[in-house]
Coordinates of C-alpha atoms and ligand atoms in Angstrom, one line a residue:
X171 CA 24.8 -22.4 2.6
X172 CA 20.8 -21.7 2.0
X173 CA 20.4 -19.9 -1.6
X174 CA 17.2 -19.0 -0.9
X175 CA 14.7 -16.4 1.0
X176 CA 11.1 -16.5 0.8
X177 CA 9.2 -13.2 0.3
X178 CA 5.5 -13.4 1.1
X179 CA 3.5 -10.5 -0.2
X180 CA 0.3 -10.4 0.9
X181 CA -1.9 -7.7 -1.3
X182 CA -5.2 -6.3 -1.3
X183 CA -6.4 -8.9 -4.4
X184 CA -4.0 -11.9 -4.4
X185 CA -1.6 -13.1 -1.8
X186 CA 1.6 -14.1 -3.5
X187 CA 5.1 -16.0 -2.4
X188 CA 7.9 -15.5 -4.5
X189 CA 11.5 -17.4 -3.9
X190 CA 14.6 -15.1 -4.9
X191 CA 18.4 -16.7 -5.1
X192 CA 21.4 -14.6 -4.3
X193 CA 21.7 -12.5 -7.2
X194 CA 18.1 -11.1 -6.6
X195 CA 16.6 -13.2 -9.4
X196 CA 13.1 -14.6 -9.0
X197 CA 13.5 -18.6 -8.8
X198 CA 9.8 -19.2 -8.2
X199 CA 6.8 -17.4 -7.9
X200 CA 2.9 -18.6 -6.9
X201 CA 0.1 -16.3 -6.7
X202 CA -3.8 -16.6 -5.7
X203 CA -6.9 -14.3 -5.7
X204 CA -9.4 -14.3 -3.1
X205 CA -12.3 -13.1 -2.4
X206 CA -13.6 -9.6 -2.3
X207 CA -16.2 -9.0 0.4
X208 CA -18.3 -5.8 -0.5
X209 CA -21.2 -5.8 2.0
X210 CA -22.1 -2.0 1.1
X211 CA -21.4 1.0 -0.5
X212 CA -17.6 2.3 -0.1
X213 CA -17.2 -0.9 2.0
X214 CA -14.7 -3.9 1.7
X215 CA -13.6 -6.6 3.6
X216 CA -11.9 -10.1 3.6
X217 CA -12.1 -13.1 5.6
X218 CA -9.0 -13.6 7.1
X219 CA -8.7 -17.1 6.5
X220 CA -8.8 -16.2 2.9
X221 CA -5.8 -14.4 3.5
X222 CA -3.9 -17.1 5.6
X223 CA -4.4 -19.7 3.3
X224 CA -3.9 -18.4 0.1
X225 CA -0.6 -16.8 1.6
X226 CA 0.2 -20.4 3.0
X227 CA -1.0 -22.1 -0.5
X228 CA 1.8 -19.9 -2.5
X229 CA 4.1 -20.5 -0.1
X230 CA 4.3 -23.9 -0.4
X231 CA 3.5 -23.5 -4.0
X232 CA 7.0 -21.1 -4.6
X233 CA 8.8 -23.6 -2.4
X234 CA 7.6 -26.6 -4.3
X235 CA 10.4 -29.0 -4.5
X236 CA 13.3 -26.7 -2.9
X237 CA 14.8 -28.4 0.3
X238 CA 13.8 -26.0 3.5
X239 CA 17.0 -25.9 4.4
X240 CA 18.2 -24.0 1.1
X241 CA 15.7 -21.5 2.8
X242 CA 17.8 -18.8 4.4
X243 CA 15.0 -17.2 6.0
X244 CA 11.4 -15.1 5.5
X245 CA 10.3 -11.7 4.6
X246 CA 6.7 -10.9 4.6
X247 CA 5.2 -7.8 3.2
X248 CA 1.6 -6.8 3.2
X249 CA -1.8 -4.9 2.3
X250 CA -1.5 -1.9 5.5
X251 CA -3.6 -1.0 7.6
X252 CA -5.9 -3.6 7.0
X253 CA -7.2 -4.2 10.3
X254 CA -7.9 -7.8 12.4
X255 CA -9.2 -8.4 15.7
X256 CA -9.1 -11.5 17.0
X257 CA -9.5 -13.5 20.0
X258 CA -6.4 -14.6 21.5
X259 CA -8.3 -17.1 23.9
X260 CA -9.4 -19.0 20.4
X261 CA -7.5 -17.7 17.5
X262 CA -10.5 -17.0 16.0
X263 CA -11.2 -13.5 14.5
X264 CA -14.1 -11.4 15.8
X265 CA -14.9 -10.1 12.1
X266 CA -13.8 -10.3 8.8
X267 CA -10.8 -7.9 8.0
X268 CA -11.6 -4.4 7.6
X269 CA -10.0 -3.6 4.7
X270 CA -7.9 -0.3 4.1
X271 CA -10.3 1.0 1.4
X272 CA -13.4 0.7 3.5
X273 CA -14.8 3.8 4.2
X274 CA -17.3 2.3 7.4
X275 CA -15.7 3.8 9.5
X276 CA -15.5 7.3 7.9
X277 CA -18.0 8.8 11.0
X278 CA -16.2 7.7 13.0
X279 CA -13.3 10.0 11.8
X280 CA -16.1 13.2 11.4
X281 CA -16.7 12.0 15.0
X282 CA -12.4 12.4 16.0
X283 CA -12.5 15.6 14.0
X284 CA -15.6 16.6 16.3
X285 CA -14.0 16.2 19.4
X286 CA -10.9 18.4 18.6
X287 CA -7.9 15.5 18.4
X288 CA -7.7 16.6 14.6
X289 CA -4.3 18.4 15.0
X290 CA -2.8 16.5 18.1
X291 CA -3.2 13.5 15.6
X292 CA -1.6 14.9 12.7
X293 CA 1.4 15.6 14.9
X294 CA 1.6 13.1 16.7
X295 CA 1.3 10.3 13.7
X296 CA 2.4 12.3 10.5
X297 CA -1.0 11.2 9.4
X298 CA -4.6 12.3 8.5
X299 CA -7.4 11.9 10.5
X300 CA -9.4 9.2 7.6
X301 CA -11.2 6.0 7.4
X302 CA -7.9 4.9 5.6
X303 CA -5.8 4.2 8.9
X304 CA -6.8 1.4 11.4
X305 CA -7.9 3.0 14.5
X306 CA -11.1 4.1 13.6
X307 CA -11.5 0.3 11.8
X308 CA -10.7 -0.8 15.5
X309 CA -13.0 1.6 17.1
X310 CA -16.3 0.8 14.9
X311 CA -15.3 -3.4 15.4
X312 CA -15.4 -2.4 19.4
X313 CA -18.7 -0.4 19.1
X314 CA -20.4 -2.9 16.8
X315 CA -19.7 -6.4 17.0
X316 CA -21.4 -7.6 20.1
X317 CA -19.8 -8.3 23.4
X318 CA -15.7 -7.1 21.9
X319 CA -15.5 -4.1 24.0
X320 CA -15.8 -6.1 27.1
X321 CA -13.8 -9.0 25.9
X322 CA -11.0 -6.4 24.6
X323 CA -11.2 -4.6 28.4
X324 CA -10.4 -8.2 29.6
X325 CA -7.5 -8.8 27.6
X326 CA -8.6 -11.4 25.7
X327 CA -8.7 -9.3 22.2
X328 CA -5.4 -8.6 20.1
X329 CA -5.3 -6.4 16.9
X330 CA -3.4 -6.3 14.0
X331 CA -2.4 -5.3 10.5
X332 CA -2.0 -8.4 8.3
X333 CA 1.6 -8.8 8.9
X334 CA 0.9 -9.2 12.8
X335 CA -2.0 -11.9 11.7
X336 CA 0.3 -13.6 9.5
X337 CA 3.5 -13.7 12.4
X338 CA 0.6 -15.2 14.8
X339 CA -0.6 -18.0 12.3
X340 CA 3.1 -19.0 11.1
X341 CA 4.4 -18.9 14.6
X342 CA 1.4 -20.8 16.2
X343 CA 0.6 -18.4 18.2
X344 CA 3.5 -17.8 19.8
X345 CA 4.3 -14.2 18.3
X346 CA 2.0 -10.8 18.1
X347 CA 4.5 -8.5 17.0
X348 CA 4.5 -5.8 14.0
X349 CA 7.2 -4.1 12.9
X350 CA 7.5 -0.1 12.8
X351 CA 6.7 1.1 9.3
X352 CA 3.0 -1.1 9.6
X353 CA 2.4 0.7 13.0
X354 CA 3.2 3.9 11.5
X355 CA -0.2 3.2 9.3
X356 CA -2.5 3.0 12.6
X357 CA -2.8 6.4 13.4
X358 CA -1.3 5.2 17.0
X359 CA 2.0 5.3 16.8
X360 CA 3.9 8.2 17.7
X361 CA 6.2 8.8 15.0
X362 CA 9.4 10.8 17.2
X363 CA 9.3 7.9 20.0
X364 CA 8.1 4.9 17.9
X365 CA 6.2 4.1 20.2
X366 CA 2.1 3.1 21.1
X367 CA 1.2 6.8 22.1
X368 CA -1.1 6.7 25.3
X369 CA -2.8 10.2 24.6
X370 CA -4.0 8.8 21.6
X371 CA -5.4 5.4 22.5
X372 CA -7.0 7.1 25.6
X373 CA -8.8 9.6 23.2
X374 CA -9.3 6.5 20.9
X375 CA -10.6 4.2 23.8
X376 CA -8.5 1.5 22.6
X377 CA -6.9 -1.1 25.5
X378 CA -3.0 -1.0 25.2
X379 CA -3.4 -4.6 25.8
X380 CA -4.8 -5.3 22.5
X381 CA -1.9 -4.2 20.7
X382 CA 1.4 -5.9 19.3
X383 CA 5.1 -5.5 19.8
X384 CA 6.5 -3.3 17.7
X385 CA 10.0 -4.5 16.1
X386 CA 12.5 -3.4 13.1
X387 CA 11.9 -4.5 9.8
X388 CA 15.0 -6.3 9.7
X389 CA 15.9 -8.3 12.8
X390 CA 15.6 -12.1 13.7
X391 CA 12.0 -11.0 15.7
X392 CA 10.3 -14.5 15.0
X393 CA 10.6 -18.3 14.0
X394 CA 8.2 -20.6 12.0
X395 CA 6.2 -22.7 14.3
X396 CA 7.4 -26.3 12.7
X397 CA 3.8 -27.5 12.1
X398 CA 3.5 -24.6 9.6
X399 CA 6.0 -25.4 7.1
X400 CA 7.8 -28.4 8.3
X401 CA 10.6 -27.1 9.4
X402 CA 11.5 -24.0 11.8
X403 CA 12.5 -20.9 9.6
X404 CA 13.7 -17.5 10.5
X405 CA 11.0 -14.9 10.0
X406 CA 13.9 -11.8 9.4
X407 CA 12.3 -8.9 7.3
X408 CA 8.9 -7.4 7.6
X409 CA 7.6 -4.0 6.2
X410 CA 4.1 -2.7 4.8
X411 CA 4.2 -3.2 1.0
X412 CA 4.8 0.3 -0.1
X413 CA 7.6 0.7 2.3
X414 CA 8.9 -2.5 1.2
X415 CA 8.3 -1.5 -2.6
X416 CA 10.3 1.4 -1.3
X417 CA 13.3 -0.7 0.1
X418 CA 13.2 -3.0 -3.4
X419 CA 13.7 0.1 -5.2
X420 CA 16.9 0.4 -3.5
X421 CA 15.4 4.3 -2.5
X422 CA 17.6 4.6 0.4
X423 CA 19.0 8.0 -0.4
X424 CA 17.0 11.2 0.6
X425 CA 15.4 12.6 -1.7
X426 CA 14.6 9.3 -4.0
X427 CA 11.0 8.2 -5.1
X428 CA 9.0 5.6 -6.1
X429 CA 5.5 5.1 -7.4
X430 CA 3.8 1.8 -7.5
X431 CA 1.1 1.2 -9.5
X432 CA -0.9 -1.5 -8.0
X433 CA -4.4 -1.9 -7.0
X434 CA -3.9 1.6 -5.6
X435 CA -1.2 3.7 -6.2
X436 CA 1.4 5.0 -3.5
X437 CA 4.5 7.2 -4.0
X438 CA 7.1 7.4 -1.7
X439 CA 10.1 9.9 -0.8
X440 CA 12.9 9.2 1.1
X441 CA 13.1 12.3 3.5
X442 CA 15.9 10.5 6.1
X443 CA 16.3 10.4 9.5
X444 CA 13.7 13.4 10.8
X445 CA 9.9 12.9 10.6
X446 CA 8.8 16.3 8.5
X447 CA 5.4 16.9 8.3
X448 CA 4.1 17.5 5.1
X449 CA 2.5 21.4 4.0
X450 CA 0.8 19.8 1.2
X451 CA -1.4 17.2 2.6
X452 CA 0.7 14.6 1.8
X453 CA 1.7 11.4 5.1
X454 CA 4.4 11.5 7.0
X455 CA 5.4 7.7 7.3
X456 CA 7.7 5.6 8.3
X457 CA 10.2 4.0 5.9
X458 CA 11.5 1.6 7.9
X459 CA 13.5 0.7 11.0
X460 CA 17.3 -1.1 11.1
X461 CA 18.6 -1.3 14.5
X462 CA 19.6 2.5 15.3
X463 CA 19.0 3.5 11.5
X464 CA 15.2 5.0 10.7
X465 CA 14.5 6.3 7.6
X466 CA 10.7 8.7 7.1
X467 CA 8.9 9.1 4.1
X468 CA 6.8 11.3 2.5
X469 CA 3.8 9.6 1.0
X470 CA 1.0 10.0 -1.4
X471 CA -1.5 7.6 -1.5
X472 CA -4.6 6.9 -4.4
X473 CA -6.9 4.6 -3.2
X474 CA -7.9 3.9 -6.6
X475 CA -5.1 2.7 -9.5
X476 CA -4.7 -0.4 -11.1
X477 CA -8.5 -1.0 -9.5
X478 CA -10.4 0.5 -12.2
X479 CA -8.6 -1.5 -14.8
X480 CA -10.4 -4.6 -12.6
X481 CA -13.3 -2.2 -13.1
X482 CA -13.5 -1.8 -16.6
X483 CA -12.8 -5.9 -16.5
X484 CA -15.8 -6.6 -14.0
X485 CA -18.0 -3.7 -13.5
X486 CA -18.5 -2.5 -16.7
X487 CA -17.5 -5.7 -19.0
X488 CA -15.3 -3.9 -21.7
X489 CA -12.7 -5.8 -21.8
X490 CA -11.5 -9.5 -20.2
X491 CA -8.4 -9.5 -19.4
X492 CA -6.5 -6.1 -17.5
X493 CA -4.2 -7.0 -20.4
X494 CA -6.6 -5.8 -22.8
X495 CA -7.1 -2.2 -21.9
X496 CA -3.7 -1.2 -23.7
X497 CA -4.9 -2.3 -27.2
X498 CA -8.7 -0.9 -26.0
X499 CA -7.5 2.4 -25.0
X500 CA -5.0 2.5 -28.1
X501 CA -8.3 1.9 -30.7
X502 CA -8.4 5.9 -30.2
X503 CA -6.2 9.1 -30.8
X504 CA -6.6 10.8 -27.8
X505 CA -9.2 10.7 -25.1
X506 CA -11.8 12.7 -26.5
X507 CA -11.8 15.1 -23.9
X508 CA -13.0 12.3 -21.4
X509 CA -11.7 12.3 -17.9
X510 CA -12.4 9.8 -15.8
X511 CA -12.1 10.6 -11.3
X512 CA -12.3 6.9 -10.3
X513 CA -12.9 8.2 -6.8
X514 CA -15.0 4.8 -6.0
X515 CA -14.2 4.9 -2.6
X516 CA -13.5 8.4 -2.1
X517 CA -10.5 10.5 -2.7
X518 CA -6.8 9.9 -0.9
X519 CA -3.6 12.5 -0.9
X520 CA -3.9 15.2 -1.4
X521 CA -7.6 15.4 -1.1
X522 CA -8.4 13.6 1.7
X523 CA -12.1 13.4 0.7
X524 CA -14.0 10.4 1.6
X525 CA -17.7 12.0 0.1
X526 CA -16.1 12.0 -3.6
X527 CA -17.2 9.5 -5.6
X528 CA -16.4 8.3 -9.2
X529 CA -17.4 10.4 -12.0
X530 CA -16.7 10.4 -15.9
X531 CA -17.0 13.4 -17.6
X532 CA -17.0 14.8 -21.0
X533 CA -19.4 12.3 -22.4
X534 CA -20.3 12.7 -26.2
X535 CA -22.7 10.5 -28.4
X536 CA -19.0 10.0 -30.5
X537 CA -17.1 8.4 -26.8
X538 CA -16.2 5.0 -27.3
X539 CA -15.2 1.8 -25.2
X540 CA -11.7 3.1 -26.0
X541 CA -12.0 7.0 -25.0
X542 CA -13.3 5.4 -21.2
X543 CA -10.4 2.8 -21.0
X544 CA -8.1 5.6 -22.1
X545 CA -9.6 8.3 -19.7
X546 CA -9.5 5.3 -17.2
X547 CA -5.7 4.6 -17.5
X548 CA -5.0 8.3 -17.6
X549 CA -6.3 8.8 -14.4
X550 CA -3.6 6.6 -12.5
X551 CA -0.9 9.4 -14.2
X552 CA -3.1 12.2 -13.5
X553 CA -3.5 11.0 -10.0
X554 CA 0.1 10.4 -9.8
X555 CA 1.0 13.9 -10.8
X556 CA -1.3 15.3 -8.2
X557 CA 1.1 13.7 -5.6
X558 CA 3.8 14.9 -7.3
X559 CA 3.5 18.1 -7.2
X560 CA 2.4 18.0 -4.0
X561 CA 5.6 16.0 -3.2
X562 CA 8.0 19.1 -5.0
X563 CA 6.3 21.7 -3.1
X564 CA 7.2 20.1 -0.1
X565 CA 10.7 19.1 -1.0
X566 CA 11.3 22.6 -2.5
X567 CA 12.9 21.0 -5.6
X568 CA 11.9 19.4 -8.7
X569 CA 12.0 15.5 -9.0
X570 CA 14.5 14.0 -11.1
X571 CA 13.2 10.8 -11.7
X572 CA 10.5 8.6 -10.8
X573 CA 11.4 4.7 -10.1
X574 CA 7.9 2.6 -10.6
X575 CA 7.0 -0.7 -10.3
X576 CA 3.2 -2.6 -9.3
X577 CA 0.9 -4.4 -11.6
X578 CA -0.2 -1.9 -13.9
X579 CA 3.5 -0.1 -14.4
X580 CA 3.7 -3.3 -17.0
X581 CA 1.6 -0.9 -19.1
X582 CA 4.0 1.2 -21.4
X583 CA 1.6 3.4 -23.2
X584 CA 0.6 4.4 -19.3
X585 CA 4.1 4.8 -18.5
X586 CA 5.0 7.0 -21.5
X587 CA 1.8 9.2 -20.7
X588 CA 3.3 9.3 -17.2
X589 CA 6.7 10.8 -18.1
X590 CA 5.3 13.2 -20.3
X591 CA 2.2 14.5 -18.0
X592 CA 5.2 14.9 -15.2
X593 CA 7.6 16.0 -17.5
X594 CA 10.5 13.6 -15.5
X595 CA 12.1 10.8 -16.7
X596 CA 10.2 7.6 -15.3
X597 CA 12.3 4.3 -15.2
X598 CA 11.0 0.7 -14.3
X599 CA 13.2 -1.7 -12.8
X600 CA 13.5 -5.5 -14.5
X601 CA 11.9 -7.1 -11.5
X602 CA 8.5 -5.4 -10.8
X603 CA 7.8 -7.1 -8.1
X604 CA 9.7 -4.7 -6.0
X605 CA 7.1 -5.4 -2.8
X606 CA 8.5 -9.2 -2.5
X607 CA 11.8 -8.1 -3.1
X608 CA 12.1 -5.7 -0.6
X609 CA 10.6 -7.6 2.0
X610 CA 13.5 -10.3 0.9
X611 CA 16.2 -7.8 1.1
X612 CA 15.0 -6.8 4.9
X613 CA 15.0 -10.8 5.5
X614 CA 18.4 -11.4 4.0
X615 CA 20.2 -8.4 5.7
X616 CA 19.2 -9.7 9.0
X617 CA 20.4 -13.0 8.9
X618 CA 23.8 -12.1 6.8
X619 CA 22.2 -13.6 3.3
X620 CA 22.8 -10.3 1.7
X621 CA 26.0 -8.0 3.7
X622 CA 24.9 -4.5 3.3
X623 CA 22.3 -2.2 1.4
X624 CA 25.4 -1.4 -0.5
X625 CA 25.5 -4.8 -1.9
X626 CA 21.7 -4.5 -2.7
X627 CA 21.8 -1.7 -4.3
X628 CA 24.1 -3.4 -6.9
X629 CA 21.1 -5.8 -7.3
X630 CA 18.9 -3.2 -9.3
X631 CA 18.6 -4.1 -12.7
X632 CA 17.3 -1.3 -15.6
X633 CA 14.1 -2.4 -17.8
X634 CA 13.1 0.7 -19.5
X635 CA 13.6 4.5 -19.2
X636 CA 10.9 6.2 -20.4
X637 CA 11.9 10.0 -21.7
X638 CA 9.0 12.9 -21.8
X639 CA 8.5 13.2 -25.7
X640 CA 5.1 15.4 -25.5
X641 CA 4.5 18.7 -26.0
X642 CA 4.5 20.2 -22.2
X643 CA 2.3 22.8 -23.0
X644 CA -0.6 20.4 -23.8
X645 CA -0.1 17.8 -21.0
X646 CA -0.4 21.4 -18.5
X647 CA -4.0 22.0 -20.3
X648 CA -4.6 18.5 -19.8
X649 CA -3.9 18.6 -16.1
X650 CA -6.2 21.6 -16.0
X651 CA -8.8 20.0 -17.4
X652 CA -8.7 16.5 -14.9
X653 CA -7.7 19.1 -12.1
X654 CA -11.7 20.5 -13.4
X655 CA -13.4 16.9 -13.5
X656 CA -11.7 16.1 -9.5
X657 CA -13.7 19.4 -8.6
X658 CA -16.8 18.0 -10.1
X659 CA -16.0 14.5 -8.1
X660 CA -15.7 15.6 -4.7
X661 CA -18.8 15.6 -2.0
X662 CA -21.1 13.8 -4.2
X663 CA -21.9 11.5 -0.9
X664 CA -22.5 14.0 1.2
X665 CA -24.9 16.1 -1.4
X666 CA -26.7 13.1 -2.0
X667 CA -27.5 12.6 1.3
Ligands
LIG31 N1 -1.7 -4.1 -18.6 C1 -2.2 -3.5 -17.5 N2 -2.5 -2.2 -17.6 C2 -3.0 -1.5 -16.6 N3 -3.3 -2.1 -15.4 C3 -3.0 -3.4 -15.2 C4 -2.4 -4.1 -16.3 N4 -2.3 -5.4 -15.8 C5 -2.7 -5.4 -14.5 N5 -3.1 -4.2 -14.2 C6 -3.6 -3.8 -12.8 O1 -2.6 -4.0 -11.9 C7 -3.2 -4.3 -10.6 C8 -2.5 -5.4 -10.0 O2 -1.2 -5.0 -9.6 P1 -0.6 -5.7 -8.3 O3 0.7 -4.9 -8.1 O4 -0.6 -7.1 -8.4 O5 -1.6 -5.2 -7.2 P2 -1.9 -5.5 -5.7 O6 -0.6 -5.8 -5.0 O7 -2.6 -4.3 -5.2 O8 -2.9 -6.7 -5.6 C9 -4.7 -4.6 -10.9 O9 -5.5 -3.6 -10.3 C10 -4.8 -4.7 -12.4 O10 -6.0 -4.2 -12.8
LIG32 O1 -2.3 -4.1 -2.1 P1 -1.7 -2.9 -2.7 O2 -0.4 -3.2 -3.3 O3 -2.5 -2.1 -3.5 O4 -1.3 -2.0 -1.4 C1 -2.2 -1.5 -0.5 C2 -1.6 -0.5 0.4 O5 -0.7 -1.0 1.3 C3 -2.6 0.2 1.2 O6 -2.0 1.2 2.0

């Protein structure tokens, strides 16, 4: 009997591969950085052989001296809509990844908006019409990058998200699939049928030929090419990370949430089996696919979390280690009224405004080092209660607990300011790496590792529950006052222009 599965979790920093036994317990875990590509303002992208081979690198590092056959099978999760293009004729991509931050393509969106597909979009795709979703990262690669919209006309381009790229790699080439909760961040998929919507990719100009299979997120939909790892492994579970985060958290009930706090932040609801759309600007996304069984979710999504911890590290130099902003930020009582809107690369749900930009307010000759890294790790709980509330209105009740996880949830002082700023218990589960361990779960369902999501739901393990201590009153004038500073954020681009 294998004891193993593999979870690969590609993210938007450092690609990781962790090895989890039966009982859901990490046996081995490897993790790499690579390299952040920022060729202009609001603009990121990595090179997608960066991404292979520090995925592959981890994975043989988790694996290290573990038979292959004690490998059951493989789950892979990933950074969405990330977008690739590549040439199927050669392997060889046409540009570096577009990342899902990158605002380049943001007139290309004004441009959508323009031409009146605004609304048939939202319907169609649960989404918004923003920079954030691949197609318009597809469209400005066809309209830039020299000779691609003939090549793609001819067939000879594919696209996609960074689980697709990963699936072609480990299956030498064999494979260009993507399973349904990734398409659901494209802005082409339909989200009733499941389904590559025509109307759209005629509006879009994007050839149907470019695009992947679409398959569950737990199903036996691939193999390892035997060159890759050594031996031929099921590929079984596949799901973009916040849905997989999602699946880790065991939210299968309607009605459940989860927030990760990673290099953005992303909540989650469970809203079952019918795709709602949102009143409150918030996504309409899928959870994930099982055979016959879909799950939707509600989503809010920062763009900008655990990120400005990396900026306080390497942009401004006040600390060395994302470690150290706890003790920084604790240096001082309270944040000296100092809010900081780390809108670096616009704002996400539920503003939706790509011309915001960062902005720290509230400045005094007596702000320290310590008021900014407090003000900075406040605003990933500000943020978070934006999509909350948001996320109430919608559900027409209040939330009963929040379930979080992602690099930055580590932080306790954050996590305490978090339960008392919502005013809802916030509890963290042992293993944060929730992402990985979802994707695992998906994997081991499909190939009868794990029985049923009954069984995995005995798998989560408490940490900490964190209890709302403050006084409600002042975290409200609080959230009045960041609710201020967002106001003063938003359209810097565009007035600057
Ligand atoms: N103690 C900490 N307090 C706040 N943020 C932290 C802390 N440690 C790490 N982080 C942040 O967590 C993020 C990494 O989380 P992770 O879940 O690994 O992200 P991703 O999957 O997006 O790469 C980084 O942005 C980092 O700055
Ligand atoms: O890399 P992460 O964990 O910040 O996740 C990125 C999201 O998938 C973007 O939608």
């Amino acid at each position: 009997m294998p004891r193993y599965i593999l979870a690969l979790d590609q993210g938007t920093t450092s690609s990781r591969s962790i090895l989890f036994d039966h009982d859901a317990r990490i046996v081995s875990v490897a993790q790499q950085e690579f390299r952040q590509i920022l060729p202009a303002t609001g603009q990121v992208e990595h090179d997608p052989e960066d991404l292979w081979g520090s995925q592959i690198s981890t994975a043989e590092g988790a694996l290290g001296k573990v038979a292959l056959e004690e490998v059951a099978a493989i789950g892979i999760t990933n950074q969405r809509e990330t977008t690739i293009v590549w040439d199927k004729r050669t392997g060889k991509p046409i540009h570096n990844a577009i990342v899902w931050q990158s605002r380049v393509s943001s007139s290309i969106c004004d441009r959508l908006r323009s031409e009146g597909v605004e609304d048939t979009i939202r319907q169609k795709t649960g989404l918004v019409v923003d920079a954030y979703f691949s197609a318009s990262k597809i469209i400005h690669l066809l309209e830039t990058v020299s000779g691609a919209r003939q090549a793609a006309e001819d067939g000879h381009l594919l696209f996609g998200t960074v689980d697709c790229y990963l699936v072609w790699r480990l299956t030498g080439g064999k494979r260009h699939v993507t399973d349904v909760s990734n398409a659901s961040r494209t802005m082409m998929l339909n989200i009733e049928t499941l389904e590559w919507d025509d109307e759209l990719l005629a509006a879009y100009k994007i050839p149907r030929s470019m695009l992947p299979e679409i398959v569950d997120c737990s199903g036996q939909f691939a193999e390892t090419d035997p060159a890759v790892l050594g031996r031929v492994i099921p590929i079984s579970g596949m799901a973009g990370d916040q849905q997989a985060a999602s699946f880790g958290q065991t939210c299968f009930d309607q009605g459940m949430v989860k927030n990760t706090y990673g290099t953005g932040a992303f909540a989650l609801m469970n809203i079952g089996d019918k795709p709602v759309l949102s009143k409150n600007n918030l996504l309409t996304t899928v959870g994930w696919r099982i055979g016959d069984q879909v799950s939707y979710a509600l989503e809010g999504s920062i763009f900008v979390a655990g990120a400005v911890v990396q900026w306080l590290r390497d942009g401004l130099g006040i600390i060395e280690a994302s470690s150290e902003v706890e003790p920084l930020a604790e240096t001082v009582a309270d944040n000296g009224g100092v809010y900081f809107v780390p809108a670096f690369v616009g704002l996400g749900a539920p503003y939706w405004d790509p011309h915001a930009r960062g902005t720290i307010i509230g400045l005094s000759r007596g702000t320290t080092g310590g008021h900014i890294a407090r003000a900075a790790l406040e605003s990933m709980a500000f943020q978070t209660r934006d999509m909350i509330e948001a996320m109430q209105r919608d559900a027409g009740v209040p939330l009963q607990v929040l379930q979080v996880d992602g690099g930055a949830s580590v932080n306790n002082a954050l996590m305490q300011f978090q339960t008392d700023l919502l005013g809802t218990r916030v509890r963290r589960p042992k293993i944060s790496e929730t992402t990985a361990l979802g994707a695992a779960f998906l994997a081991g369902l499909a190939v009868g590792f794990w029985e049923s999501q009954e069984e995995l739901r005995g798998l989560w393990r408490l940490d900490r529950e964190f209890e709302p201590t403050a006084d409600p009153h002042k975290m409200d004038q609080m959230y009045t006052r960041w609710q201020e500073a967002v106001t003063r954020s938003r359209a810097w681009e565009r007035a600057g222009e």
